[in-house]
Every structure is written in structure tokens, then in C-alpha cells.
């Protein structure tokens, strides 16, 4: 019993009703100020008051992945809330986030951050999140978590979210993908020791542990994004690292960077310009062949 004579279950429920944000990591809590959190229905709810969604199509969950997620939750909390709807009697029904809920249970959490969504609240919640994603003081990981919640949990399409944020769909897809990185790498991006571009380069390696090791080496040795890309490629091929290529003349490096920025802005996609002998090669990142066709149409229209 608690000092007030309540059971642990009653105390957890009271904490949830009071809107406390204990244990909420730097996820949506960092993106939404308290007034917006209250308006959007973001709060802590008791884990044992959340009933699974009977319409959940997924029936099997990888136990090793759940164990890994539960260890992450023990260390850093639940960074991306689950989504629930209220039921009579003070309980909730899960709408989205069953992996997070199960991992939180395995981690022994009493409460979990949740978006409590009543009928008719969806548009208000989306507007609150999108407004705060558009802020300029978020780090890439915080921004990615908010976008993932909108796309994966609230059903906003990437096309619609990209339009409302004034970004390209490929840019948005690449941002969300960085959440596939190990926790340690996400920490380095959050702290500013690595950039989002470093994270995207490291994602090219399929092995989770190697991603972490490459990220730590990139920080220790001060790798540029391009050197990180080269080292990832070498690691994938199982080859030892090659000596670094001769540094570009500062004037040429500045000109290439300006060209990349101009092309990326004009095309709405990540563009790289690289020396190739006496000439230069332009590389454009696309998600799929349809994206290439869309780019071709845009160029023809100009």
C-alpha cells in the first residue's frame, strides 16, 4: 500500500489522471509543450489498464526484438507513445503500439506514455504534432519520432505529411528510417556528435552491431559523411579500410558543396556531386523507380 492507503494500481491510475509525465523520454514530450500535450491527450496511463486491440492483425512478435526493446526502455524510457482510446470504467483499448506496450510490460513499467484519442480528436492531435514538428529547434531523432507517430500510428500518409511540412516525400522517408539505427547511434545524433547524414550513411550496413561500431569510430576519428560512406562500403565488403583519398582543394570542396545544395533544393532530393577524373558525377537519391519517373517528369516540365 502507498502512504495514502491506495494500492499500487490505484496510485498509478491517479498519477495518469493528474497528467504527470514521469518517465517520458525525449520523444513527443520534447516536441509538445505541456499545454499542447494536454490538448493532444498525451499522458501516462497504467500499463495494466490497457487492453490489447482485438483487431490487431499481428499475432506473432519476435521475442528477441521485444527483449532488446525492453532493455532500451529500461535505460531510456518509452520515447514514442502508444495510442489508446478510453473505455468505460477508466480503462483503455490499444489502437497502435503493441510492441511498445509488450516491451514496457517486460521492462516492469507501471505506466506508459500514451496518446489518448477520443472520437473527433484526430485532427486536433495531428495539427498539434505537425505544428511542433515544424519547429526549428528539434534534433533529427526527435523529429523522426514525431513523424513516425503521425505516419505509423495516426495514419497520415507520407505524401500528406511532406506537403504539410513543406518537404519532399523521400526526405521524410529518409528521416523516419534513422529510427532503425541502434540506440547508441541515435544518442550520438541527438547529442550532435553525428549528423543525420552520418546516420543515413551508417544505415547502409545491414548489421546492427556493426552500425554501432562504425558510428563510434566516426565520432572518435572525426569522419566526414563521405568518409563514413566509404568505410561503411568497405565494412560491407569485408575489406580493410583504405587510406583516405587526397583532400580536395578548399575552393573545389566549397564549390561542390554549393552545387549539391543548389541541386538538392531544386530537385527536392538529396544530391551528391563527386569528382571523377577531370569531370564530375551527379548522384540523386530516390526511393523507387516511380520516384525516378516523377523526377523525369518534373525536369521535362521545366
PDB file of C-alpha atoms in Angstrom:
ATOM      1  CA  UNK A   1       0.000   0.000   0.000  1.00  0.00           C
ATOM      2  CA  UNK A   2       1.103   3.591  -0.624  1.00  0.00           C
ATOM      3  CA  UNK A   3       1.361   6.104   2.264  1.00  0.00           C
ATOM      4  CA  UNK A   4      -2.078   7.401   1.328  1.00  0.00           C
ATOM      5  CA  UNK A   5      -3.554   3.920   1.671  1.00  0.00           C
ATOM      6  CA  UNK A   6      -4.010   3.359  -2.080  1.00  0.00           C
ATOM      7  CA  UNK A   7      -2.987   0.205  -3.883  1.00  0.00           C
ATOM      8  CA  UNK A   8      -0.208   0.493  -6.481  1.00  0.00           C
ATOM      9  CA  UNK A   9      -2.824   0.144  -9.241  1.00  0.00           C
ATOM     10  CA  UNK A  10      -4.901   2.980  -7.758  1.00  0.00           C
ATOM     11  CA  UNK A  11      -1.842   5.179  -7.339  1.00  0.00           C
ATOM     12  CA  UNK A  12      -0.817   4.615 -10.955  1.00  0.00           C
ATOM     13  CA  UNK A  13      -4.305   5.458 -12.141  1.00  0.00           C
ATOM     14  CA  UNK A  14      -4.315   8.641 -10.046  1.00  0.00           C
ATOM     15  CA  UNK A  15      -0.955   9.673 -11.489  1.00  0.00           C
ATOM     16  CA  UNK A  16      -2.292   9.154 -15.004  1.00  0.00           C
ATOM     17  CA  UNK A  17      -5.417  11.227 -14.299  1.00  0.00           C
ATOM     18  CA  UNK A  18      -3.301  14.079 -12.964  1.00  0.00           C
ATOM     19  CA  UNK A  19      -1.432  14.222 -16.290  1.00  0.00           C
ATOM     20  CA  UNK A  20       2.045  13.549 -14.906  1.00  0.00           C
ATOM     21  CA  UNK A  21       4.765  12.836 -17.466  1.00  0.00           C
ATOM     22  CA  UNK A  22       7.117  10.747 -15.302  1.00  0.00           C
ATOM     23  CA  UNK A  23       9.476   8.528 -17.238  1.00  0.00           C
ATOM     24  CA  UNK A  24       8.533  10.021 -20.598  1.00  0.00           C
ATOM     25  CA  UNK A  25      11.752  10.210 -22.581  1.00  0.00           C
ATOM     26  CA  UNK A  26      12.791  12.828 -25.108  1.00  0.00           C
ATOM     27  CA  UNK A  27      10.167  11.727 -27.581  1.00  0.00           C
ATOM     28  CA  UNK A  28       6.905  13.550 -28.153  1.00  0.00           C
ATOM     29  CA  UNK A  29       7.201  15.081 -24.686  1.00  0.00           C
ATOM     30  CA  UNK A  30      10.122  17.120 -26.032  1.00  0.00           C
ATOM     31  CA  UNK A  31       8.178  18.108 -29.114  1.00  0.00           C
ATOM     32  CA  UNK A  32       4.910  19.120 -27.475  1.00  0.00           C
ATOM     33  CA  UNK A  33       4.962  21.701 -24.648  1.00  0.00           C
ATOM     34  CA  UNK A  34       2.766  20.872 -21.658  1.00  0.00           C
ATOM     35  CA  UNK A  35      -0.236  22.861 -22.927  1.00  0.00           C
ATOM     36  CA  UNK A  36      -0.103  21.084 -26.292  1.00  0.00           C
ATOM     37  CA  UNK A  37       0.427  17.706 -24.600  1.00  0.00           C
ATOM     38  CA  UNK A  38      -2.721  18.223 -22.558  1.00  0.00           C
ATOM     39  CA  UNK A  39      -4.672  19.322 -25.623  1.00  0.00           C
ATOM     40  CA  UNK A  40      -3.410  16.380 -27.685  1.00  0.00           C
ATOM     41  CA  UNK A  41      -4.185  13.883 -24.923  1.00  0.00           C
ATOM     42  CA  UNK A  42      -0.557  12.866 -24.299  1.00  0.00           C
ATOM     43  CA  UNK A  43      -0.272  11.412 -20.781  1.00  0.00           C
ATOM     44  CA  UNK A  44       0.960   8.485 -18.697  1.00  0.00           C
ATOM     45  CA  UNK A  45      -1.546   5.634 -18.323  1.00  0.00           C
ATOM     46  CA  UNK A  46      -1.248   2.487 -16.174  1.00  0.00           C
ATOM     47  CA  UNK A  47       0.078  -0.417 -18.215  1.00  0.00           C
ATOM     48  CA  UNK A  48      -2.337  -2.902 -16.671  1.00  0.00           C
ATOM     49  CA  UNK A  49      -5.337  -0.757 -17.645  1.00  0.00           C
ATOM     50  CA  UNK A  50      -4.564  -1.032 -21.393  1.00  0.00           C
ATOM     51  CA  UNK A  51      -6.404  -3.847 -23.177  1.00  0.00           C
ATOM     52  CA  UNK A  52      -4.979  -5.215 -26.489  1.00  0.00           C
ATOM     53  CA  UNK A  53      -6.715  -4.250 -29.688  1.00  0.00           C
ATOM     54  CA  UNK A  54      -8.850  -7.236 -30.787  1.00  0.00           C
ATOM     55  CA  UNK A  55      -8.427  -6.128 -34.402  1.00  0.00           C
ATOM     56  CA  UNK A  56      -4.619  -6.195 -34.240  1.00  0.00           C
ATOM     57  CA  UNK A  57      -3.644  -8.148 -37.386  1.00  0.00           C
ATOM     58  CA  UNK A  58      -0.233  -9.044 -35.999  1.00  0.00           C
ATOM     59  CA  UNK A  59      -0.320 -12.177 -33.860  1.00  0.00           C
ATOM     60  CA  UNK A  60       3.372 -13.088 -33.598  1.00  0.00           C
ATOM     61  CA  UNK A  61       6.083 -10.865 -32.159  1.00  0.00           C
ATOM     62  CA  UNK A  62       9.807 -11.612 -32.307  1.00  0.00           C
ATOM     63  CA  UNK A  63      10.826 -12.320 -28.709  1.00  0.00           C
ATOM     64  CA  UNK A  64      14.470 -11.308 -29.182  1.00  0.00           C
ATOM     65  CA  UNK A  65      13.389  -7.985 -30.667  1.00  0.00           C
ATOM     66  CA  UNK A  66      10.988  -7.445 -27.744  1.00  0.00           C
ATOM     67  CA  UNK A  67      13.767  -8.198 -25.250  1.00  0.00           C
ATOM     68  CA  UNK A  68      16.003  -5.663 -26.996  1.00  0.00           C
ATOM     69  CA  UNK A  69      13.254  -3.058 -26.935  1.00  0.00           C
ATOM     70  CA  UNK A  70      12.505  -3.729 -23.261  1.00  0.00           C
ATOM     71  CA  UNK A  71      16.198  -3.215 -22.383  1.00  0.00           C
ATOM     72  CA  UNK A  72      16.140   0.071 -24.289  1.00  0.00           C
ATOM     73  CA  UNK A  73      13.005   1.107 -22.389  1.00  0.00           C
ATOM     74  CA  UNK A  74      14.651   0.293 -19.051  1.00  0.00           C
ATOM     75  CA  UNK A  75      17.566   2.536 -19.972  1.00  0.00           C
ATOM     76  CA  UNK A  76      15.819   5.413 -21.711  1.00  0.00           C
ATOM     77  CA  UNK A  77      12.068   5.124 -21.201  1.00  0.00           C
ATOM     78  CA  UNK A  78       9.370   4.859 -23.860  1.00  0.00           C
ATOM     79  CA  UNK A  79      10.256   7.506 -26.433  1.00  0.00           C
ATOM     80  CA  UNK A  80       7.341   7.001 -28.815  1.00  0.00           C
ATOM     81  CA  UNK A  81       3.942   6.801 -27.079  1.00  0.00           C
ATOM     82  CA  UNK A  82       1.324   4.170 -27.726  1.00  0.00           C
ATOM     83  CA  UNK A  83      -2.106   5.310 -28.956  1.00  0.00           C
ATOM     84  CA  UNK A  84      -5.215   4.310 -26.976  1.00  0.00           C
ATOM     85  CA  UNK A  85      -8.883   5.173 -26.700  1.00  0.00           C
ATOM     86  CA  UNK A  86     -10.716   5.431 -23.366  1.00  0.00           C
ATOM     87  CA  UNK A  87     -13.182   2.750 -22.284  1.00  0.00           C
ATOM     88  CA  UNK A  88     -15.876   2.926 -19.599  1.00  0.00           C
ATOM     89  CA  UNK A  89     -14.559   2.337 -16.092  1.00  0.00           C
ATOM     90  CA  UNK A  90     -11.217   4.116 -16.568  1.00  0.00           C
ATOM     91  CA  UNK A  91      -9.618   1.501 -18.813  1.00  0.00           C
ATOM     92  CA  UNK A  92      -8.201   1.893 -22.331  1.00  0.00           C
ATOM     93  CA  UNK A  93      -8.112  -0.034 -25.596  1.00  0.00           C
ATOM     94  CA  UNK A  94      -4.885  -0.098 -27.579  1.00  0.00           C
ATOM     95  CA  UNK A  95      -5.055   1.453 -31.048  1.00  0.00           C
ATOM     96  CA  UNK A  96      -1.366   1.369 -32.001  1.00  0.00           C
ATOM     97  CA  UNK A  97       1.937   0.400 -30.402  1.00  0.00           C
ATOM     98  CA  UNK A  98       1.529  -3.192 -29.218  1.00  0.00           C
ATOM     99  CA  UNK A  99       5.278  -3.896 -29.445  1.00  0.00           C
ATOM    100  CA  UNK A 100       5.970  -0.914 -27.183  1.00  0.00           C
ATOM    101  CA  UNK A 101       3.248  -1.995 -24.759  1.00  0.00           C
ATOM    102  CA  UNK A 102       4.549  -5.574 -24.558  1.00  0.00           C
ATOM    103  CA  UNK A 103       8.136  -4.392 -24.137  1.00  0.00           C
ATOM    104  CA  UNK A 104       7.055  -1.965 -21.404  1.00  0.00           C
ATOM    105  CA  UNK A 105       5.362  -4.849 -19.587  1.00  0.00           C
ATOM    106  CA  UNK A 106       8.543  -6.922 -19.890  1.00  0.00           C
ATOM    107  CA  UNK A 107      10.541  -3.976 -18.527  1.00  0.00           C
ATOM    108  CA  UNK A 108       8.285  -3.852 -15.459  1.00  0.00           C
ATOM    109  CA  UNK A 109       6.876  -0.375 -16.115  1.00  0.00           C
ATOM    110  CA  UNK A 110       3.760   0.576 -14.165  1.00  0.00           C
ATOM    111  CA  UNK A 111       2.750   3.384 -16.543  1.00  0.00           C
ATOM    112  CA  UNK A 112       3.437   4.131 -20.202  1.00  0.00           C
ATOM    113  CA  UNK A 113       3.213   7.376 -22.216  1.00  0.00           C
ATOM    114  CA  UNK A 114       0.105   7.250 -24.398  1.00  0.00           C
ATOM    115  CA  UNK A 115      -1.869   9.441 -26.741  1.00  0.00           C
ATOM    116  CA  UNK A 116      -5.446   9.154 -25.503  1.00  0.00           C
ATOM    117  CA  UNK A 117      -7.594   9.718 -28.563  1.00  0.00           C
ATOM    118  CA  UNK A 118     -11.317  10.248 -28.316  1.00  0.00           C
ATOM    119  CA  UNK A 119     -13.531  10.232 -31.391  1.00  0.00           C
ATOM    120  CA  UNK A 120     -13.109  13.557 -33.157  1.00  0.00           C
ATOM    121  CA  UNK A 121      -9.703  14.308 -31.593  1.00  0.00           C
ATOM    122  CA  UNK A 122      -7.600  13.007 -34.503  1.00  0.00           C
ATOM    123  CA  UNK A 123      -7.430  16.223 -36.491  1.00  0.00           C
ATOM    124  CA  UNK A 124      -6.603  18.305 -33.410  1.00  0.00           C
ATOM    125  CA  UNK A 125      -3.823  15.905 -32.440  1.00  0.00           C
ATOM    126  CA  UNK A 126      -2.369  15.866 -35.968  1.00  0.00           C
ATOM    127  CA  UNK A 127      -2.358  19.660 -36.106  1.00  0.00           C
ATOM    128  CA  UNK A 128      -0.636  19.927 -32.732  1.00  0.00           C
ATOM    129  CA  UNK A 129       2.063  17.442 -33.722  1.00  0.00           C
ATOM    130  CA  UNK A 130       2.651  18.858 -37.195  1.00  0.00           C
ATOM    131  CA  UNK A 131       2.875  22.388 -35.841  1.00  0.00           C
ATOM    132  CA  UNK A 132       5.577  21.323 -33.394  1.00  0.00           C
ATOM    133  CA  UNK A 133       7.463  19.157 -35.901  1.00  0.00           C
ATOM    134  CA  UNK A 134       7.855  22.306 -37.973  1.00  0.00           C
ATOM    135  CA  UNK A 135       9.792  23.945 -35.143  1.00  0.00           C
ATOM    136  CA  UNK A 136      13.426  24.629 -35.909  1.00  0.00           C
ATOM    137  CA  UNK A 137      14.931  23.543 -32.550  1.00  0.00           C
ATOM    138  CA  UNK A 138      14.280  19.799 -32.755  1.00  0.00           C
ATOM    139  CA  UNK A 139      17.108  17.386 -33.301  1.00  0.00           C
ATOM    140  CA  UNK A 140      16.662  14.846 -36.134  1.00  0.00           C
ATOM    141  CA  UNK A 141      15.775  11.977 -33.775  1.00  0.00           C
ATOM    142  CA  UNK A 142      13.012  13.921 -32.017  1.00  0.00           C
ATOM    143  CA  UNK A 143      11.665  14.992 -35.391  1.00  0.00           C
ATOM    144  CA  UNK A 144      11.812  11.426 -36.737  1.00  0.00           C
ATOM    145  CA  UNK A 145       9.890  10.058 -33.738  1.00  0.00           C
ATOM    146  CA  UNK A 146       7.123  12.602 -34.193  1.00  0.00           C
ATOM    147  CA  UNK A 147       6.862  11.903 -37.919  1.00  0.00           C
ATOM    148  CA  UNK A 148       6.823   8.148 -37.241  1.00  0.00           C
ATOM    149  CA  UNK A 149       3.936   8.607 -34.817  1.00  0.00           C
ATOM    150  CA  UNK A 150       1.981  10.587 -37.406  1.00  0.00           C
ATOM    151  CA  UNK A 151       2.646   8.119 -40.230  1.00  0.00           C
ATOM    152  CA  UNK A 152       2.731   4.747 -38.480  1.00  0.00           C
ATOM    153  CA  UNK A 153       0.289   5.281 -35.609  1.00  0.00           C
ATOM    154  CA  UNK A 154      -2.092   8.019 -36.741  1.00  0.00           C
ATOM    155  CA  UNK A 155      -2.320   7.034 -40.406  1.00  0.00           C
ATOM    156  CA  UNK A 156      -1.139  10.278 -42.016  1.00  0.00           C
ATOM    157  CA  UNK A 157       0.347   9.439 -45.419  1.00  0.00           C
ATOM    158  CA  UNK A 158       3.942  10.399 -46.118  1.00  0.00           C
ATOM    159  CA  UNK A 159       2.786  12.422 -49.113  1.00  0.00           C
ATOM    160  CA  UNK A 160       0.326  14.420 -46.999  1.00  0.00           C
ATOM    161  CA  UNK A 161       2.778  14.940 -44.144  1.00  0.00           C
ATOM    162  CA  UNK A 162       5.539  16.008 -46.532  1.00  0.00           C
ATOM    163  CA  UNK A 163       3.163  18.506 -48.145  1.00  0.00           C
ATOM    164  CA  UNK A 164       2.087  19.961 -44.815  1.00  0.00           C
ATOM    165  CA  UNK A 165       5.686  20.265 -43.634  1.00  0.00           C
ATOM    166  CA  UNK A 166       6.918  21.682 -46.952  1.00  0.00           C
ATOM    167  CA  UNK A 167       9.360  18.826 -47.595  1.00  0.00           C
ATOM    168  CA  UNK A 168       9.794  16.095 -50.163  1.00  0.00           C
ATOM    169  CA  UNK A 169       8.456  12.596 -49.523  1.00  0.00           C
ATOM    170  CA  UNK A 170      11.907  10.994 -49.995  1.00  0.00           C
ATOM    171  CA  UNK A 171      13.361  13.439 -47.463  1.00  0.00           C
ATOM    172  CA  UNK A 172      10.653  12.464 -44.991  1.00  0.00           C
ATOM    173  CA  UNK A 173      11.158   8.731 -45.625  1.00  0.00           C
ATOM    174  CA  UNK A 174      14.892   9.052 -45.035  1.00  0.00           C
ATOM    175  CA  UNK A 175      14.263  10.922 -41.789  1.00  0.00           C
ATOM    176  CA  UNK A 176      11.974   8.219 -40.384  1.00  0.00           C
ATOM    177  CA  UNK A 177      14.415   5.479 -41.436  1.00  0.00           C
ATOM    178  CA  UNK A 178      17.075   6.703 -38.997  1.00  0.00           C
ATOM    179  CA  UNK A 179      14.952   5.231 -36.182  1.00  0.00           C
ATOM    180  CA  UNK A 180      16.196   1.814 -37.402  1.00  0.00           C
ATOM    181  CA  UNK A 181      19.638   2.709 -36.035  1.00  0.00           C
ATOM    182  CA  UNK A 182      20.831   1.282 -32.683  1.00  0.00           C
ATOM    183  CA  UNK A 183      20.053   3.331 -29.580  1.00  0.00           C
ATOM    184  CA  UNK A 184      23.719   4.248 -29.182  1.00  0.00           C
ATOM    185  CA  UNK A 185      23.829   5.761 -32.674  1.00  0.00           C
ATOM    186  CA  UNK A 186      20.596   7.683 -32.047  1.00  0.00           C
ATOM    187  CA  UNK A 187      22.160   9.082 -28.866  1.00  0.00           C
ATOM    188  CA  UNK A 188      25.155  10.338 -30.874  1.00  0.00           C
ATOM    189  CA  UNK A 189      22.822  12.038 -33.369  1.00  0.00           C
ATOM    190  CA  UNK A 190      20.714  13.556 -30.578  1.00  0.00           C
ATOM    191  CA  UNK A 191      23.834  14.978 -28.927  1.00  0.00           C
ATOM    192  CA  UNK A 192      25.057  16.445 -32.219  1.00  0.00           C
ATOM    193  CA  UNK A 193      28.194  14.291 -32.328  1.00  0.00           C
ATOM    194  CA  UNK A 194      26.904  12.752 -35.566  1.00  0.00           C
ATOM    195  CA  UNK A 195      24.654  14.318 -38.182  1.00  0.00           C
ATOM    196  CA  UNK A 196      21.521  12.864 -39.713  1.00  0.00           C
ATOM    197  CA  UNK A 197      23.542  12.365 -42.918  1.00  0.00           C
ATOM    198  CA  UNK A 198      26.060  10.255 -40.968  1.00  0.00           C
ATOM    199  CA  UNK A 199      23.140   8.184 -39.684  1.00  0.00           C
ATOM    200  CA  UNK A 200      21.785   7.596 -43.185  1.00  0.00           C
ATOM    201  CA  UNK A 201      25.236   6.505 -44.358  1.00  0.00           C
ATOM    202  CA  UNK A 202      25.567   4.040 -41.462  1.00  0.00           C
ATOM    203  CA  UNK A 203      22.131   2.574 -42.223  1.00  0.00           C
ATOM    204  CA  UNK A 204      23.602   1.153 -45.434  1.00  0.00           C
ATOM    205  CA  UNK A 205      25.281  -1.557 -43.360  1.00  0.00           C
ATOM    206  CA  UNK A 206      22.813  -4.365 -42.550  1.00  0.00           C
ATOM    207  CA  UNK A 207      24.393  -5.465 -39.253  1.00  0.00           C
ATOM    208  CA  UNK A 208      23.100  -3.682 -36.138  1.00  0.00           C
ATOM    209  CA  UNK A 209      26.277  -4.163 -34.088  1.00  0.00           C
ATOM    210  CA  UNK A 210      28.494  -3.013 -36.953  1.00  0.00           C
ATOM    211  CA  UNK A 211      26.355   0.110 -37.285  1.00  0.00           C
ATOM    212  CA  UNK A 212      27.109   0.947 -33.653  1.00  0.00           C
ATOM    213  CA  UNK A 213      30.846   0.317 -34.084  1.00  0.00           C
ATOM    214  CA  UNK A 214      31.036   2.391 -37.256  1.00  0.00           C
ATOM    215  CA  UNK A 215      29.210   5.264 -35.547  1.00  0.00           C
ATOM    216  CA  UNK A 216      31.589   5.241 -32.596  1.00  0.00           C
ATOM    217  CA  UNK A 217      34.600   5.196 -34.922  1.00  0.00           C
ATOM    218  CA  UNK A 218      33.121   8.058 -36.926  1.00  0.00           C
ATOM    219  CA  UNK A 219      32.942  10.148 -33.750  1.00  0.00           C
ATOM    220  CA  UNK A 220      36.367   9.113 -32.429  1.00  0.00           C
ATOM    221  CA  UNK A 221      38.154   9.729 -35.732  1.00  0.00           C
ATOM    222  CA  UNK A 222      36.102  12.707 -36.907  1.00  0.00           C
ATOM    223  CA  UNK A 223      34.878  11.139 -40.160  1.00  0.00           C
ATOM    224  CA  UNK A 224      33.095  13.299 -42.699  1.00  0.00           C
ATOM    225  CA  UNK A 225      29.858  11.976 -44.160  1.00  0.00           C
ATOM    226  CA  UNK A 226      31.659  10.880 -47.323  1.00  0.00           C
ATOM    227  CA  UNK A 227      34.369   9.073 -45.393  1.00  0.00           C
ATOM    228  CA  UNK A 228      31.644   7.362 -43.364  1.00  0.00           C
ATOM    229  CA  UNK A 229      30.023   6.191 -46.605  1.00  0.00           C
ATOM    230  CA  UNK A 230      33.350   4.783 -47.803  1.00  0.00           C
ATOM    231  CA  UNK A 231      34.001   2.988 -44.519  1.00  0.00           C
ATOM    232  CA  UNK A 232      30.502   1.503 -44.493  1.00  0.00           C
ATOM    233  CA  UNK A 233      31.050   0.215 -48.025  1.00  0.00           C
ATOM    234  CA  UNK A 234      34.376  -1.338 -47.062  1.00  0.00           C
ATOM    235  CA  UNK A 235      32.840  -2.942 -43.973  1.00  0.00           C
ATOM    236  CA  UNK A 236      30.033  -4.460 -46.069  1.00  0.00           C
ATOM    237  CA  UNK A 237      32.607  -5.923 -48.448  1.00  0.00           C
ATOM    238  CA  UNK A 238      34.660  -7.304 -45.561  1.00  0.00           C
ATOM    239  CA  UNK A 239      37.714  -5.397 -46.711  1.00  0.00           C
ATOM    240  CA  UNK A 240      40.206  -3.466 -44.560  1.00  0.00           C
ATOM    241  CA  UNK A 241      39.940   0.282 -44.584  1.00  0.00           C
ATOM    242  CA  UNK A 242      41.776   2.020 -47.379  1.00  0.00           C
ATOM    243  CA  UNK A 243      43.898   5.121 -46.883  1.00  0.00           C
ATOM    244  CA  UNK A 244      41.827   8.250 -47.159  1.00  0.00           C
ATOM    245  CA  UNK A 245      41.665   9.858 -50.608  1.00  0.00           C
ATOM    246  CA  UNK A 246      43.662  13.074 -51.044  1.00  0.00           C
ATOM    247  CA  UNK A 247      41.793  16.035 -49.613  1.00  0.00           C
ATOM    248  CA  UNK A 248      40.096  18.311 -52.114  1.00  0.00           C
ATOM    249  CA  UNK A 249      41.296  21.859 -52.530  1.00  0.00           C
ATOM    250  CA  UNK A 250      39.162  24.064 -50.207  1.00  0.00           C
ATOM    251  CA  UNK A 251      37.853  26.105 -53.152  1.00  0.00           C
ATOM    252  CA  UNK A 252      36.760  22.966 -55.022  1.00  0.00           C
ATOM    253  CA  UNK A 253      35.205  21.449 -51.900  1.00  0.00           C
ATOM    254  CA  UNK A 254      33.226  24.658 -51.326  1.00  0.00           C
ATOM    255  CA  UNK A 255      32.070  24.741 -54.950  1.00  0.00           C
ATOM    256  CA  UNK A 256      30.936  21.110 -54.824  1.00  0.00           C
ATOM    257  CA  UNK A 257      29.043  21.727 -51.589  1.00  0.00           C
ATOM    258  CA  UNK A 258      27.300  24.760 -53.104  1.00  0.00           C
ATOM    259  CA  UNK A 259      26.378  22.734 -56.183  1.00  0.00           C
ATOM    260  CA  UNK A 260      24.936  19.941 -54.024  1.00  0.00           C
ATOM    261  CA  UNK A 261      22.846  22.402 -52.022  1.00  0.00           C
ATOM    262  CA  UNK A 262      21.522  24.104 -55.160  1.00  0.00           C
ATOM    263  CA  UNK A 263      20.639  20.844 -56.894  1.00  0.00           C
ATOM    264  CA  UNK A 264      19.060  19.338 -53.768  1.00  0.00           C
ATOM    265  CA  UNK A 265      16.899  22.439 -53.336  1.00  0.00           C
ATOM    266  CA  UNK A 266      15.847  22.474 -56.990  1.00  0.00           C
ATOM    267  CA  UNK A 267      15.066  18.764 -57.220  1.00  0.00           C
ATOM    268  CA  UNK A 268      13.681  18.192 -53.717  1.00  0.00           C
ATOM    269  CA  UNK A 269      16.001  15.209 -53.255  1.00  0.00           C
ATOM    270  CA  UNK A 270      19.413  14.519 -51.765  1.00  0.00           C
ATOM    271  CA  UNK A 271      22.060  15.128 -54.439  1.00  0.00           C
ATOM    272  CA  UNK A 272      25.803  14.429 -54.335  1.00  0.00           C
ATOM    273  CA  UNK A 273      28.402  15.870 -56.724  1.00  0.00           C
ATOM    274  CA  UNK A 274      31.668  13.930 -56.824  1.00  0.00           C
ATOM    275  CA  UNK A 275      34.930  14.384 -58.756  1.00  0.00           C
ATOM    276  CA  UNK A 276      35.577  11.688 -61.355  1.00  0.00           C
ATOM    277  CA  UNK A 277      38.874  12.268 -63.081  1.00  0.00           C
ATOM    278  CA  UNK A 278      38.643  15.621 -64.833  1.00  0.00           C
ATOM    279  CA  UNK A 279      34.852  15.563 -64.716  1.00  0.00           C
ATOM    280  CA  UNK A 280      32.169  15.305 -62.056  1.00  0.00           C
ATOM    281  CA  UNK A 281      29.415  12.810 -61.347  1.00  0.00           C
ATOM    282  CA  UNK A 282      25.964  13.778 -60.005  1.00  0.00           C
ATOM    283  CA  UNK A 283      24.151  11.223 -57.851  1.00  0.00           C
ATOM    284  CA  UNK A 284      20.468  11.612 -56.909  1.00  0.00           C
ATOM    285  CA  UNK A 285      18.822   9.530 -54.160  1.00  0.00           C
ATOM    286  CA  UNK A 286      15.410   8.041 -54.995  1.00  0.00           C
ATOM    287  CA  UNK A 287      13.067   5.712 -53.105  1.00  0.00           C
ATOM    288  CA  UNK A 288      11.862   3.636 -56.043  1.00  0.00           C
ATOM    289  CA  UNK A 289      11.546   3.641 -59.883  1.00  0.00           C
ATOM    290  CA  UNK A 290       8.296   5.603 -59.640  1.00  0.00           C
ATOM    291  CA  UNK A 291      10.214   8.363 -57.870  1.00  0.00           C
ATOM    292  CA  UNK A 292      12.674   8.462 -60.773  1.00  0.00           C
ATOM    293  CA  UNK A 293       9.808   8.737 -63.248  1.00  0.00           C
ATOM    294  CA  UNK A 294       8.313  11.606 -61.245  1.00  0.00           C
ATOM    295  CA  UNK A 295      11.668  13.398 -61.244  1.00  0.00           C
ATOM    296  CA  UNK A 296      11.974  12.955 -65.012  1.00  0.00           C
ATOM    297  CA  UNK A 297       8.519  14.477 -65.493  1.00  0.00           C
ATOM    298  CA  UNK A 298       9.464  17.457 -63.376  1.00  0.00           C
ATOM    299  CA  UNK A 299      12.651  18.016 -65.361  1.00  0.00           C
ATOM    300  CA  UNK A 300      10.767  17.760 -68.657  1.00  0.00           C
ATOM    301  CA  UNK A 301       8.230  20.262 -67.379  1.00  0.00           C
ATOM    302  CA  UNK A 302      10.991  22.769 -66.861  1.00  0.00           C
TER     303      UNK A 302
END
